[in-house]
Amino acid sequence: MPNIKNAEPQFKMEGYSVPNYILAYGILVNTNLVKSADEPKSWKDLLDAKWQGKILSDDPGRSAAERLFLRFS
């Protein structure tokens, strides 16, 4: 694993490992409301005051299955 040297100290290890859980996050932008040049390019960009009151997020307390059910029901 050549990139292990880039891992944070708590994740460095000898040998190999297999992740048992991966949680992916992303930023979705409504391109009907936000111009391409104004889109946030990183999580840090969302700290800008111009996004205050304009950010939506799933409830992290709900399970993925429940979110899926609510989204498509």
JSON list of N, CA, C and O in Angstrom, two decimals, residues 29-36 38 51 54:
[
{"chain": "A", "resi": 29, "resn": "VAL", "atom": "N", "xyz": [-25.42, 20.83, -5.71]},
{"chain": "A", "resi": 29, "resn": "VAL", "atom": "CA", "xyz": [-25.74, 22.23, -5.98]},
{"chain": "A", "resi": 29, "resn": "VAL", "atom": "C", "xyz": [-26.92, 22.31, -6.95]},
{"chain": "A", "resi": 29, "resn": "VAL", "atom": "O", "xyz": [-26.93, 21.63, -7.97]},
{"chain": "A", "resi": 30, "resn": "ASN", "atom": "N", "xyz": [-27.90, 23.13, -6.62]},
{"chain": "A", "resi": 30, "resn": "ASN", "atom": "CA", "xyz": [-29.01, 23.39, -7.52]},
{"chain": "A", "resi": 30, "resn": "ASN", "atom": "C", "xyz": [-28.52, 24.42, -8.54]},
{"chain": "A", "resi": 30, "resn": "ASN", "atom": "O", "xyz": [-28.43, 25.61, -8.26]},
{"chain": "A", "resi": 31, "resn": "THR", "atom": "N", "xyz": [-28.21, 23.93, -9.74]},
{"chain": "A", "resi": 31, "resn": "THR", "atom": "CA", "xyz": [-27.65, 24.81, -10.77]},
{"chain": "A", "resi": 31, "resn": "THR", "atom": "C", "xyz": [-28.68, 25.78, -11.34]},
{"chain": "A", "resi": 31, "resn": "THR", "atom": "O", "xyz": [-28.33, 26.67, -12.10]},
{"chain": "A", "resi": 32, "resn": "ASN", "atom": "N", "xyz": [-29.95, 25.62, -10.96]},
{"chain": "A", "resi": 32, "resn": "ASN", "atom": "CA", "xyz": [-30.97, 26.61, -11.36]},
{"chain": "A", "resi": 32, "resn": "ASN", "atom": "C", "xyz": [-30.89, 27.85, -10.46]},
{"chain": "A", "resi": 32, "resn": "ASN", "atom": "O", "xyz": [-31.40, 28.90, -10.82]},
{"chain": "A", "resi": 33, "resn": "LEU", "atom": "N", "xyz": [-30.27, 27.70, -9.28]},
{"chain": "A", "resi": 33, "resn": "LEU", "atom": "CA", "xyz": [-30.19, 28.81, -8.33]},
{"chain": "A", "resi": 33, "resn": "LEU", "atom": "C", "xyz": [-28.78, 29.36, -8.14]},
{"chain": "A", "resi": 33, "resn": "LEU", "atom": "O", "xyz": [-28.62, 30.49, -7.70]},
{"chain": "A", "resi": 34, "resn": "VAL", "atom": "N", "xyz": [-27.77, 28.55, -8.47]},
{"chain": "A", "resi": 34, "resn": "VAL", "atom": "CA", "xyz": [-26.38, 28.94, -8.22]},
{"chain": "A", "resi": 34, "resn": "VAL", "atom": "C", "xyz": [-25.60, 28.88, -9.53]},
{"chain": "A", "resi": 34, "resn": "VAL", "atom": "O", "xyz": [-25.59, 27.86, -10.21]},
{"chain": "A", "resi": 35, "resn": "LYS", "atom": "N", "xyz": [-24.94, 29.98, -9.87]},
{"chain": "A", "resi": 35, "resn": "LYS", "atom": "CA", "xyz": [-24.11, 30.03, -11.08]},
{"chain": "A", "resi": 35, "resn": "LYS", "atom": "C", "xyz": [-22.88, 29.15, -10.88]},
{"chain": "A", "resi": 35, "resn": "LYS", "atom": "O", "xyz": [-22.37, 29.01, -9.76]},
{"chain": "A", "resi": 36, "resn": "SER", "atom": "N", "xyz": [-22.39, 28.59, -11.96]},
{"chain": "A", "resi": 36, "resn": "SER", "atom": "CA", "xyz": [-21.23, 27.70, -11.91]},
{"chain": "A", "resi": 36, "resn": "SER", "atom": "C", "xyz": [-20.03, 28.37, -11.23]},
{"chain": "A", "resi": 36, "resn": "SER", "atom": "O", "xyz": [-19.33, 27.75, -10.43]},
{"chain": "A", "resi": 38, "resn": "ASP", "atom": "N", "xyz": [-20.05, 30.51, -8.90]},
{"chain": "A", "resi": 38, "resn": "ASP", "atom": "CA", "xyz": [-20.30, 30.73, -7.48]},
{"chain": "A", "resi": 38, "resn": "ASP", "atom": "C", "xyz": [-20.43, 29.44, -6.67]},
{"chain": "A", "resi": 38, "resn": "ASP", "atom": "O", "xyz": [-20.58, 29.50, -5.45]},
{"chain": "A", "resi": 51, "resn": "TRP", "atom": "N", "xyz": [-23.90, 31.51, 2.22]},
{"chain": "A", "resi": 51, "resn": "TRP", "atom": "CA", "xyz": [-24.64, 30.25, 2.22]},
{"chain": "A", "resi": 51, "resn": "TRP", "atom": "C", "xyz": [-25.51, 30.09, 3.45]},
{"chain": "A", "resi": 51, "resn": "TRP", "atom": "O", "xyz": [-26.26, 29.12, 3.55]},
{"chain": "A", "resi": 54, "resn": "LYS", "atom": "N", "xyz": [-29.13, 28.61, 3.51]},
{"chain": "A", "resi": 54, "resn": "LYS", "atom": "CA", "xyz": [-29.36, 28.03, 2.19]},
{"chain": "A", "resi": 54, "resn": "LYS", "atom": "C", "xyz": [-28.83, 26.61, 2.06]},
{"chain": "A", "resi": 54, "resn": "LYS", "atom": "O", "xyz": [-28.79, 26.06, 0.97]}
]
